[in-house]
Amino acid sequence: MHEYKHNLILPALHAALPSPPSQEVVCIGGGRTPAKDWMAQLVPESEKGGTDRPIWAIDRGVNICHTLSLPPAHLIGDRDSAAHDAWAWAEEHGARVHAFPPAKDFTDTELALRIAAELMPRALVILTGAFGGRFDHLMSAASVAAHAALPCILADEREALFFLHGDESLTITCDSPPQAVSLLPFTEECTGITTNGLRWELNGAEIHTHSSTTISNVLAEGNTEHCFSVALRRGILGVYLCHKE
């Protein structure tokens, strides 16, 4: 297993990840709008102005940027769901625009992750504004993120989805116990899954896409540190957390 090399700090939780990125980038999609205070912690202003985590807007995500007064550095999309005034506002604030026609083979999210991989091949993408909204959009975004060339995490104040690839492990520590922890296979099978800190532990287990045995786990009784770890031998595994609203 890879050793932990990067400590990712998100509002209300932090995670020890298996590889150090060159930079953390926040991509804002067009799903549920993240809470304003959560976003303020995710992208705090640096002492020099701006944020330490560059913001990218994905089509309708520019509406969220506009509402929260967070000018994006990049703007990607076909403009089919973005508000005209929000798009113009982003351009006025210097966003680099990557415009595409609505009739295309790839979703705006997939295009954004491809562009990010080209421009910042060692970055870590925090994709927010992904949950909520249409199920097909969420399903597509999660699948694209799981198989992206860059490490990617979906997160907002209610939910988070991390991805493990073969021979990787991670440790997550939450400020408060999550309502549920679920392990989701993003390949036909995931093998060698071992957990620590959960009520129902796994030791070298194997799960498949047609199985639901790893849904809605919780922290082990007496786990006062609110910390758990997951290790994977082969496959692509999603580690999902949800918190009480």
XYZ file of N, CA and C in Angstrom:
735
model
N 0.835 -1.194 0.000
C 0.000 0.000 0.000
C 0.883 1.262 0.000
N 0.398 2.301 -0.710
C 1.119 3.562 -0.702
C 1.044 4.195 0.677
N 2.128 4.851 1.072
C 2.103 5.560 2.343
C 1.338 6.866 2.182
N 0.723 7.342 3.283
C 0.025 8.621 3.243
C 1.034 9.735 2.986
N 0.725 10.608 2.075
C 1.651 11.672 1.735
C 0.992 13.045 1.698
N -0.326 13.089 1.816
C -1.003 14.379 1.716
C -2.175 14.435 2.687
N -2.239 15.509 3.441
C -3.336 15.708 4.384
C -4.298 16.739 3.801
N -5.445 16.270 3.362
C -6.446 17.146 2.767
C -7.370 17.673 3.854
N -7.478 18.994 3.951
C -8.333 19.626 4.941
C -9.590 20.148 4.253
N -10.734 19.601 4.643
C -12.029 20.085 4.191
C -12.815 20.556 5.418
N -13.798 21.425 5.230
C -14.618 21.820 6.382
C -15.245 20.601 7.054
N -15.041 20.456 8.334
C -15.628 19.398 9.166
C -14.972 18.038 9.024
N -13.961 17.900 8.166
C -13.244 16.624 8.104
C -11.889 16.824 7.453
N -10.988 15.876 7.707
C -9.741 15.856 6.946
C -9.398 14.416 6.616
N -8.634 14.248 5.544
C -8.329 12.917 5.044
C -6.855 12.801 4.701
N -6.252 11.690 5.092
C -4.880 11.381 4.705
C -4.940 10.610 3.400
N -4.444 11.227 2.331
C -4.533 10.676 0.986
C -3.203 10.054 0.568
N -3.238 9.146 -0.416
C -2.037 8.367 -0.745
C -0.993 9.062 -1.597
N -1.266 10.226 -2.169
C -0.246 10.859 -3.007
C -0.352 12.377 -2.898
N 0.783 13.087 -2.942
C 0.767 14.540 -2.790
C 0.489 15.235 -4.118
N -0.549 16.080 -4.205
C -0.792 16.834 -5.429
C 0.093 18.067 -5.490
N 0.242 18.611 -6.678
C 0.987 19.864 -6.822
C 0.126 21.041 -6.385
N -1.201 20.865 -6.474
C -2.122 21.934 -6.117
C -3.517 21.351 -5.922
N -4.317 21.998 -5.096
C -5.717 21.623 -4.932
C -6.576 22.634 -5.682
N -7.499 22.128 -6.484
C -8.356 22.967 -7.311
C -9.811 22.670 -6.962
N -10.627 23.702 -6.843
C -12.053 23.540 -6.553
C -12.842 23.745 -7.830
N -13.544 22.708 -8.281
C -14.445 22.807 -9.426
C -15.880 22.861 -8.903
N -16.644 23.835 -9.369
C -18.018 24.005 -8.916
C -18.971 23.630 -10.046
N -19.744 22.579 -9.811
C -20.706 22.119 -10.804
C -22.071 22.759 -10.599
N -23.041 22.246 -11.349
C -24.361 22.871 -11.344
C -25.402 22.159 -10.524
N -24.979 21.353 -9.543
C -25.920 20.658 -8.674
C -26.328 21.510 -7.498
N -26.499 20.872 -6.341
C -26.924 21.577 -5.133
C -25.891 22.632 -4.730
N -26.362 23.813 -4.433
C -25.453 24.891 -4.037
C -24.873 24.615 -2.656
N -23.545 24.575 -2.521
C -22.940 24.371 -1.191
C -23.285 25.534 -0.262
N -23.341 25.239 1.022
C -23.619 26.278 2.005
C -22.531 27.355 1.948
N -22.946 28.599 2.144
C -22.018 29.721 2.022
C -20.874 29.622 3.021
N -21.178 29.253 4.285
C -20.110 29.174 5.283
C -19.176 28.007 4.994
N -19.712 26.915 4.437
C -18.863 25.776 4.061
C -17.903 26.190 2.951
N -18.410 26.906 1.951
C -17.562 27.377 0.862
C -16.511 28.361 1.358
N -16.888 29.197 2.319
C -15.934 30.171 2.852
C -14.755 29.470 3.514
N -15.004 28.325 4.133
C -13.910 27.548 4.724
C -13.135 26.775 3.673
N -13.824 26.352 2.616
C -13.160 25.586 1.562
C -12.208 26.452 0.754
N -12.616 27.675 0.467
C -11.779 28.569 -0.346
C -11.587 29.901 0.387
N -10.893 29.882 1.524
C -10.652 31.135 2.251
C -9.713 32.043 1.460
N -9.875 33.332 1.638
C -8.997 34.284 0.968
C -7.601 34.205 1.561
N -6.596 34.268 0.686
C -5.210 34.257 1.139
C -4.799 35.671 1.549
N -3.643 35.761 2.173
C -3.151 37.075 2.622
C -2.857 37.997 1.442
N -2.577 37.401 0.271
C -2.256 38.202 -0.906
C -3.497 38.495 -1.750
N -4.663 38.115 -1.255
C -5.882 38.271 -2.035
C -6.138 37.023 -2.849
N -7.372 36.819 -3.265
C -7.698 35.599 -3.993
C -7.761 34.421 -3.035
N -7.651 33.205 -3.561
C -7.712 32.008 -2.735
C -6.535 31.097 -3.048
N -6.170 30.264 -2.063
C -5.091 29.310 -2.268
C -5.539 28.130 -3.131
N -6.853 27.921 -3.220
C -7.413 26.877 -4.072
C -8.124 27.552 -5.245
N -7.536 27.529 -6.441
C -8.195 28.151 -7.595
C -9.584 27.559 -7.822
N -10.504 28.389 -8.298
C -11.876 27.975 -8.541
C -12.117 27.844 -10.040
N -12.710 26.722 -10.423
C -13.153 26.506 -11.790
C -14.666 26.360 -11.766
N -15.351 27.002 -12.693
C -16.804 26.885 -12.788
C -17.160 25.994 -13.969
N -18.072 25.050 -13.734
C -18.525 24.152 -14.791
C -19.952 24.529 -15.153
N -20.097 25.219 -16.277
C -21.374 25.671 -16.819
C -22.269 26.307 -15.735
N -23.357 25.633 -15.332
C -24.273 26.234 -14.368
C -23.584 26.545 -13.035
N -22.440 25.939 -12.793
C -21.677 26.232 -11.586
C -21.282 27.694 -11.489
N -21.226 28.384 -12.647
C -20.892 29.807 -12.607
C -21.999 30.595 -11.917
N -23.234 30.089 -11.941
C -24.316 30.747 -11.199
C -24.027 30.735 -9.702
N -23.503 29.590 -9.224
C -23.145 29.473 -7.812
C -21.996 30.415 -7.486
N -21.002 30.457 -8.369
C -19.871 31.380 -8.174
C -20.368 32.817 -8.065
N -21.299 33.171 -8.939
C -21.837 34.529 -8.950
C -22.577 34.833 -7.651
N -23.408 33.881 -7.222
C -24.187 34.063 -5.992
C -23.283 34.229 -4.780
N -22.180 33.458 -4.738
C -21.278 33.484 -3.589
C -20.127 34.472 -3.762
N -20.134 35.238 -4.874
C -19.074 36.225 -5.163
C -17.691 35.577 -5.153
N -17.556 34.461 -5.881
C -16.297 33.741 -6.001
C -15.918 33.666 -7.477
N -15.185 34.648 -7.998
C -14.843 34.653 -9.421
C -13.995 33.424 -9.794
N -14.383 32.683 -10.828
C -13.604 31.511 -11.227
C -12.411 31.890 -12.100
N -11.356 31.095 -11.994
C -10.194 31.288 -12.862
C -10.452 30.700 -14.240
N -11.240 29.612 -14.292
C -11.601 28.973 -15.557
C -13.110 28.755 -15.579
N -13.674 28.829 -16.765
C -15.106 28.632 -16.965
C -15.283 27.675 -18.136
N -15.885 26.517 -17.873
C -16.011 25.464 -18.874
C -17.476 25.133 -19.084
N -17.909 25.022 -20.337
C -19.277 24.599 -20.562
C -19.843 25.018 -21.892
N -21.093 24.613 -22.109
C -21.793 24.934 -23.355
C -22.841 26.028 -23.168
N -22.930 26.576 -21.971
C -23.814 27.694 -21.637
C -25.292 27.333 -21.715
N -25.613 26.038 -21.709
C -27.022 25.669 -21.826
C -27.789 25.846 -20.522
N -27.069 25.919 -19.397
C -27.748 26.092 -18.111
C -27.183 27.249 -17.293
N -26.169 27.912 -17.799
C -25.566 29.039 -17.083
C -26.356 30.317 -17.356
N -26.535 31.117 -16.315
C -27.214 32.404 -16.472
C -26.315 33.359 -17.261
N -26.917 34.120 -18.171
C -26.136 35.026 -19.016
C -25.360 36.040 -18.179
N -26.003 36.612 -17.154
C -25.325 37.632 -16.352
C -24.183 37.035 -15.541
N -24.345 35.781 -15.077
C -23.268 35.132 -14.315
C -22.079 34.832 -15.219
N -22.356 34.376 -16.424
C -21.285 34.084 -17.383
C -20.520 35.365 -17.729
N -21.271 36.438 -18.000
C -20.638 37.718 -18.324
C -19.823 38.240 -17.148
N -20.350 38.073 -15.945
C -19.632 38.494 -14.725
C -18.302 37.768 -14.596
N -18.300 36.457 -14.863
C -17.063 35.668 -14.776
C -16.048 36.151 -15.804
N -16.511 36.430 -17.018
C -15.601 36.925 -18.051
C -15.027 38.282 -17.659
N -15.861 39.140 -17.096
C -15.401 40.466 -16.663
C -14.348 40.368 -15.567
N -14.427 39.287 -14.775
C -13.456 39.097 -13.696
C -12.261 38.257 -14.132
N -12.092 38.083 -15.436
C -10.872 37.470 -15.953
C -10.877 35.969 -16.108
N -12.037 35.334 -16.071
C -12.079 33.881 -16.227
C -11.598 33.478 -17.619
N -10.812 32.436 -17.676
C -10.418 31.858 -18.961
C -11.544 30.939 -19.415
N -12.145 31.234 -20.549
C -13.340 30.525 -20.990
C -12.983 29.379 -21.933
N -13.571 28.221 -21.650
C -13.463 27.053 -22.518
C -14.896 26.730 -22.945
N -15.311 27.264 -24.092
C -16.692 27.124 -24.539
C -16.831 25.958 -25.510
N -17.955 25.243 -25.406
C -18.225 24.094 -26.254
C -19.664 24.156 -26.750
N -19.944 23.532 -27.889
C -21.325 23.499 -28.380
C -22.172 22.541 -27.554
N -23.469 22.792 -27.426
C -24.328 21.875 -26.665
C -24.328 20.460 -27.231
N -24.241 20.333 -28.567
C -24.224 19.011 -29.201
C -22.796 18.473 -29.187
N -22.463 17.733 -28.130
C -21.111 17.202 -27.974
C -21.193 15.834 -27.323
N -20.091 15.096 -27.365
C -20.086 13.725 -26.849
C -19.854 13.647 -25.346
N -19.224 14.660 -24.759
C -18.835 14.596 -23.354
C -19.610 15.618 -22.525
N -19.814 15.296 -21.253
C -20.457 16.256 -20.353
C -19.485 17.384 -20.025
N -20.030 18.483 -19.543
C -19.169 19.605 -19.152
C -18.207 19.199 -18.034
N -18.670 18.343 -17.114
C -17.799 17.897 -16.020
C -16.627 17.090 -16.553
N -16.891 16.177 -17.474
C -15.797 15.390 -18.036
C -14.814 16.275 -18.785
N -15.322 17.239 -19.523
C -14.436 18.161 -20.231
C -13.593 18.967 -19.244
N -14.211 19.409 -18.146
C -13.468 20.176 -17.145
C -12.332 19.354 -16.557
N -12.586 18.091 -16.241
C -11.550 17.243 -15.662
C -10.456 16.946 -16.683
N -10.820 16.818 -17.944
C -9.803 16.604 -18.985
C -8.917 17.838 -19.144
N -9.537 19.017 -19.141
C -8.763 20.252 -19.260
C -7.864 20.434 -18.042
N -8.389 20.140 -16.861
C -7.577 20.251 -15.643
C -6.371 19.318 -15.714
N -6.571 18.112 -16.236
C -5.470 17.154 -16.341
C -4.408 17.636 -17.320
N -4.835 18.347 -18.357
C -3.880 18.879 -19.331
C -3.092 20.049 -18.760
N -3.788 20.944 -18.062
C -3.148 22.161 -17.563
C -2.411 21.955 -16.247
N -2.914 21.051 -15.396
C -2.317 20.802 -14.082
C -2.300 19.296 -13.826
N -1.399 18.581 -14.475
C -1.431 17.108 -14.451
C -1.238 16.470 -13.082
N -0.816 17.234 -12.082
C -0.610 16.660 -10.743
C -1.509 17.306 -9.703
N -2.579 17.922 -10.147
C -3.498 18.593 -9.218
C -4.486 17.604 -8.609
N -5.083 18.016 -7.510
C -6.192 17.297 -6.874
C -7.438 18.148 -7.058
N -8.501 17.547 -7.592
C -9.740 18.279 -7.852
C -10.756 17.999 -6.746
N -11.254 19.067 -6.142
C -12.371 18.980 -5.195
C -13.602 19.463 -5.949
N -14.485 18.533 -6.289
C -15.669 18.857 -7.075
C -16.853 19.061 -6.138
N -17.338 20.281 -6.076
C -18.515 20.578 -5.266
C -19.633 21.059 -6.187
N -20.850 21.190 -5.645
C -21.977 21.467 -6.521
C -22.272 20.274 -7.405
N -21.961 19.074 -6.919
C -22.169 17.847 -7.698
C -23.371 17.060 -7.203
N -23.626 17.109 -5.902
C -24.746 16.359 -5.333
C -26.058 17.118 -5.556
N -27.170 16.423 -5.317
C -28.467 17.036 -5.538
C -28.766 17.119 -7.025
N -29.891 17.695 -7.359
C -30.231 17.839 -8.765
C -30.558 16.508 -9.423
N -30.285 16.390 -10.705
C -30.650 15.205 -11.469
C -29.743 14.016 -11.154
N -30.376 12.853 -11.017
C -29.629 11.641 -10.684
C -28.658 11.269 -11.792
N -29.050 11.425 -13.052
C -28.156 11.049 -14.140
C -26.898 11.908 -14.155
N -27.040 13.189 -13.782
C -25.871 14.061 -13.711
C -24.921 13.607 -12.601
N -25.476 13.278 -11.445
C -24.646 12.819 -10.330
C -23.965 11.503 -10.671
N -24.712 10.563 -11.242
C -24.156 9.267 -11.603
C -23.008 9.433 -12.588
N -23.210 10.281 -13.581
C -22.175 10.528 -14.579
C -20.958 11.205 -13.957
N -21.195 12.219 -13.130
C -20.075 12.943 -12.508
C -19.246 12.024 -11.621
N -19.915 11.175 -10.834
C -19.194 10.264 -9.947
C -18.370 9.261 -10.745
N -18.949 8.722 -11.810
C -18.230 7.746 -12.631
C -17.039 8.382 -13.334
N -17.245 9.580 -13.880
C -16.152 10.289 -14.548
C -15.040 10.610 -13.557
N -15.414 11.073 -12.358
C -14.422 11.408 -11.342
C -13.639 10.180 -10.892
N -14.325 9.048 -10.772
C -13.666 7.810 -10.329
C -12.584 7.375 -11.304
N -12.805 7.617 -12.593
C -11.879 7.142 -13.624
C -11.038 8.271 -14.217
N -11.082 9.455 -13.634
C -10.361 10.601 -14.182
C -8.853 10.428 -14.062
N -8.134 11.161 -14.902
C -6.666 11.118 -14.865
C -6.121 11.784 -13.600
N -6.909 12.699 -13.013
C -6.516 13.379 -11.781
C -7.285 12.796 -10.604
N -6.698 12.771 -9.407
C -7.476 12.393 -8.227
C -8.585 13.416 -8.010
N -9.772 12.929 -7.684
C -10.940 13.800 -7.591
C -11.791 13.394 -6.395
N -12.366 14.381 -5.716
C -13.231 14.163 -4.558
C -14.497 14.983 -4.756
N -15.644 14.388 -4.504
C -16.914 15.109 -4.521
C -17.261 15.465 -3.082
N -17.632 16.710 -2.834
C -17.901 17.086 -1.444
C -18.755 18.339 -1.359
N -19.591 18.382 -0.340
C -20.217 19.600 0.144
C -20.466 19.412 1.637
N -21.280 20.275 2.265
C -21.449 20.182 3.713
C -22.286 18.975 4.129
N -22.975 18.331 3.205
C -23.832 17.195 3.536
C -23.210 15.842 3.178
N -22.460 15.792 2.090
C -21.972 14.522 1.575
C -20.538 14.645 1.070
N -19.843 13.513 1.019
C -18.497 13.473 0.449
C -18.276 12.102 -0.168
N -17.544 12.075 -1.271
C -17.226 10.830 -1.952
C -15.761 10.846 -2.352
N -14.985 9.954 -1.741
C -13.573 9.780 -2.054
C -13.423 8.545 -2.946
N -12.293 8.452 -3.648
C -12.044 7.298 -4.502
C -10.691 6.676 -4.179
N -10.690 5.371 -4.078
C -9.454 4.609 -3.919
C -9.220 3.783 -5.171
N -7.960 3.739 -5.610
C -7.568 2.883 -6.707
C -6.656 1.779 -6.161
N -6.402 0.774 -6.960
C -5.666 -0.389 -6.488
C -4.417 -0.063 -5.692
N -4.235 -0.786 -4.578
C -3.086 -0.608 -3.690
C -3.023 0.781 -3.074
N -4.188 1.333 -2.750
C -4.252 2.614 -2.061
C -5.066 2.471 -0.783
N -4.850 3.394 0.127
C -5.631 3.438 1.357
C -5.779 4.889 1.777
N -6.766 5.162 2.605
C -6.934 6.506 3.135
C -7.523 6.436 4.533
N -7.278 7.492 5.277
C -7.841 7.635 6.615
C -8.620 8.937 6.669
N -9.839 8.874 7.188
C -10.703 10.051 7.265
C -11.055 10.317 8.727
N -10.918 11.554 9.149
C -11.283 11.978 10.491
C -12.322 13.078 10.393
N -13.451 12.899 11.054
C -14.566 13.856 10.988
C -14.699 14.610 12.298
N -15.179 15.834 12.231
C -15.441 16.592 13.452
C -16.544 15.940 14.277
N -17.513 15.345 13.595
C -18.610 14.638 14.260
C -18.890 13.352 13.490
N -19.491 12.349 14.136
C -19.708 11.069 13.460
C -20.602 11.221 12.231
N -20.206 10.655 11.090
C -21.077 10.695 9.926
C -22.317 9.830 10.157
N -23.402 10.184 9.505
C -24.629 9.401 9.621
C -24.448 8.027 8.998
N -23.668 7.956 7.925
C -23.435 6.676 7.257
C -22.121 6.721 6.506
N -21.486 5.550 6.400
C -20.289 5.357 5.583
C -20.574 4.174 4.661
N -20.484 4.394 3.368
C -20.767 3.337 2.406
C -19.580 3.158 1.469
N -19.330 1.913 1.082
C -18.277 1.588 0.126
C -18.933 1.180 -1.187
N -18.571 1.873 -2.266
C -19.242 1.719 -3.552
C -18.247 1.295 -4.625
N -18.435 0.141 -5.252
C -17.513 -0.285 -6.306
C -17.753 0.488 -7.602
N -16.682 1.011 -8.196
C -16.759 1.681 -9.482
C -16.079 0.865 -10.582
N -15.716 -0.358 -10.250
C -15.306 -1.358 -11.225
C -16.145 -2.593 -10.949
N -16.164 -3.538 -11.865
C -17.006 -4.724 -11.724
C -16.790 -5.402 -10.384
N -15.548 -5.422 -9.921
C -15.271 -5.964 -8.599
C -14.162 -5.177 -7.937
N -14.183 -5.140 -6.627
C -13.126 -4.534 -5.818
C -12.693 -5.590 -4.814
N -11.394 -5.843 -4.739
C -10.908 -6.922 -3.886
C -9.896 -6.410 -2.865
N -9.731 -7.192 -1.814
C -8.768 -6.848 -0.771
C -9.144 -5.610 0.001
N -10.431 -5.477 0.340
C -10.889 -4.293 1.075
C -10.771 -4.557 2.575
N -10.063 -3.683 3.261
C -9.887 -3.798 4.709
C -10.221 -2.462 5.355
N -11.022 -2.505 6.403
C -11.408 -1.280 7.098
C -10.979 -1.328 8.554
N -10.927 -0.162 9.162
C -10.622 -0.063 10.582
C -11.351 1.140 11.154
N -12.073 0.927 12.245
C -12.788 2.007 12.906
C -14.272 2.019 12.636
N -14.776 1.022 11.885
C -16.200 0.953 11.574
C -16.873 -0.141 12.389
N -18.182 -0.053 12.505
C -18.916 -1.043 13.290
C -18.830 -2.426 12.661
N -19.027 -2.503 11.352
C -18.928 -3.774 10.641
C -17.671 -3.729 9.783
N -16.623 -4.372 10.282
C -15.317 -4.295 9.643
C -15.185 -5.296 8.483
N -14.278 -4.982 7.558
C -13.922 -5.873 6.465
C -12.442 -6.196 6.574
N -12.096 -7.410 6.188
C -10.690 -7.830 6.218
C -10.391 -8.607 4.943
N -9.838 -7.902 3.958
C -9.531 -8.534 2.681
C -10.768 -8.915 1.890
N -11.862 -8.184 2.064
C -13.147 -8.549 1.457
C -13.184 -8.202 -0.031
N -14.152 -8.816 -0.712
C -14.392 -8.576 -2.128
C -15.855 -8.176 -2.317
N -16.089 -7.100 -3.073
C -17.463 -6.697 -3.367
C -17.609 -6.488 -4.869
N -18.861 -6.565 -5.349
C -19.159 -6.441 -6.763
C -20.208 -5.360 -6.977
N -20.368 -4.955 -8.229
C -21.308 -3.886 -8.546
C -22.750 -4.268 -8.246
N -23.048 -5.568 -8.191
C -24.423 -5.985 -7.924
C -24.675 -6.256 -6.442
N -23.691 -5.911 -5.569
C -23.832 -6.179 -4.146
C -24.159 -4.901 -3.382
N -24.933 -5.046 -2.294
C -25.253 -3.891 -1.447
C -24.839 -4.129 0.000
N -23.875 -5.018 0.200
C -23.495 -5.394 1.566
C -22.664 -4.334 2.277
N -22.149 -3.359 1.549
C -21.276 -2.361 2.182
C -21.927 -0.978 2.215
N -23.251 -0.957 2.301
C -23.995 0.299 2.362
C -24.390 0.597 3.812
N -24.309 1.882 4.187
C -24.799 2.369 5.490
C -24.100 1.747 6.687
N -22.776 1.729 6.657
C -22.005 1.380 7.849
C -21.929 2.621 8.738
N -21.442 2.438 9.948
C -21.272 3.554 10.886
C -19.953 3.361 11.627
N -19.547 4.376 12.372
C -18.336 4.253 13.164
C -18.529 3.228 14.274
N -17.440 2.592 14.650
C -17.495 1.602 15.719
C -17.879 2.274 17.043
N -18.555 1.537 17.887
C -18.902 2.051 19.205
C -17.629 2.354 19.980
N -17.587 3.507 20.593
C -16.390 3.906 21.339
C -15.343 4.598 20.483
N -15.614 4.797 19.208
C -14.676 5.492 18.317
C -14.837 6.994 18.535
N -14.260 7.477 19.612
C -14.436 8.879 20.008
C -13.639 9.842 19.141
N -12.664 9.321 18.407
C -11.871 10.188 17.532
C -12.549 10.419 16.191
N -13.643 9.679 15.943
C -14.402 9.806 14.689
C -13.494 9.600 13.480
N -12.658 8.590 13.579
C -11.648 8.319 12.556
C -11.804 6.889 12.044
N -11.668 6.697 10.739
C -11.697 5.355 10.176
C -10.795 5.295 8.948
N -10.398 4.099 8.569
C -9.530 3.916 7.405
C -10.085 2.829 6.502
N -9.756 2.942 5.224
C -10.145 1.956 4.222
C -8.942 1.695 3.332
N -8.660 0.423 3.081
C -7.570 0.040 2.187
C -8.132 -0.854 1.091
N -7.545 -0.760 -0.095
C -8.018 -1.501 -1.267
C -6.835 -2.138 -1.977
N -7.015 -3.375 -2.422
C -5.959 -4.054 -3.176
C -6.136 -3.862 -4.678
N -7.338 -4.147 -5.219
C -7.571 -4.011 -6.659
C -8.956 -3.405 -6.919
N -9.021 -2.642 -8.018
C -10.280 -2.041 -8.434
C -10.314 -0.549 -8.165
N -11.508 0.040 -8.294
C -11.739 1.441 -7.956
C -12.922 1.477 -6.998
N -12.684 1.990 -5.820
C -13.674 1.955 -4.745
C -14.052 3.361 -4.311
N -15.349 3.633 -4.223
C -15.809 4.897 -3.689
C -16.045 4.787 -2.198
N -15.569 5.747 -1.438
C -15.788 5.815 0.006
C -16.690 7.017 0.263
N -17.941 6.732 0.595
C -18.977 7.763 0.675
C -19.363 8.029 2.133
N -19.513 9.318 2.470
C -19.976 9.732 3.794
C -21.147 10.682 3.628
N -22.121 10.557 4.517
C -23.166 11.579 4.562
C -23.351 11.999 6.019
N -23.700 13.268 6.175
C -23.894 13.843 7.506
C -25.355 14.250 7.677
N -25.805 14.317 8.902
C -27.175 14.750 9.175
C -27.352 16.191 8.733
N -28.497 16.462 8.165
C -28.768 17.830 7.699
C -29.092 18.734 8.879
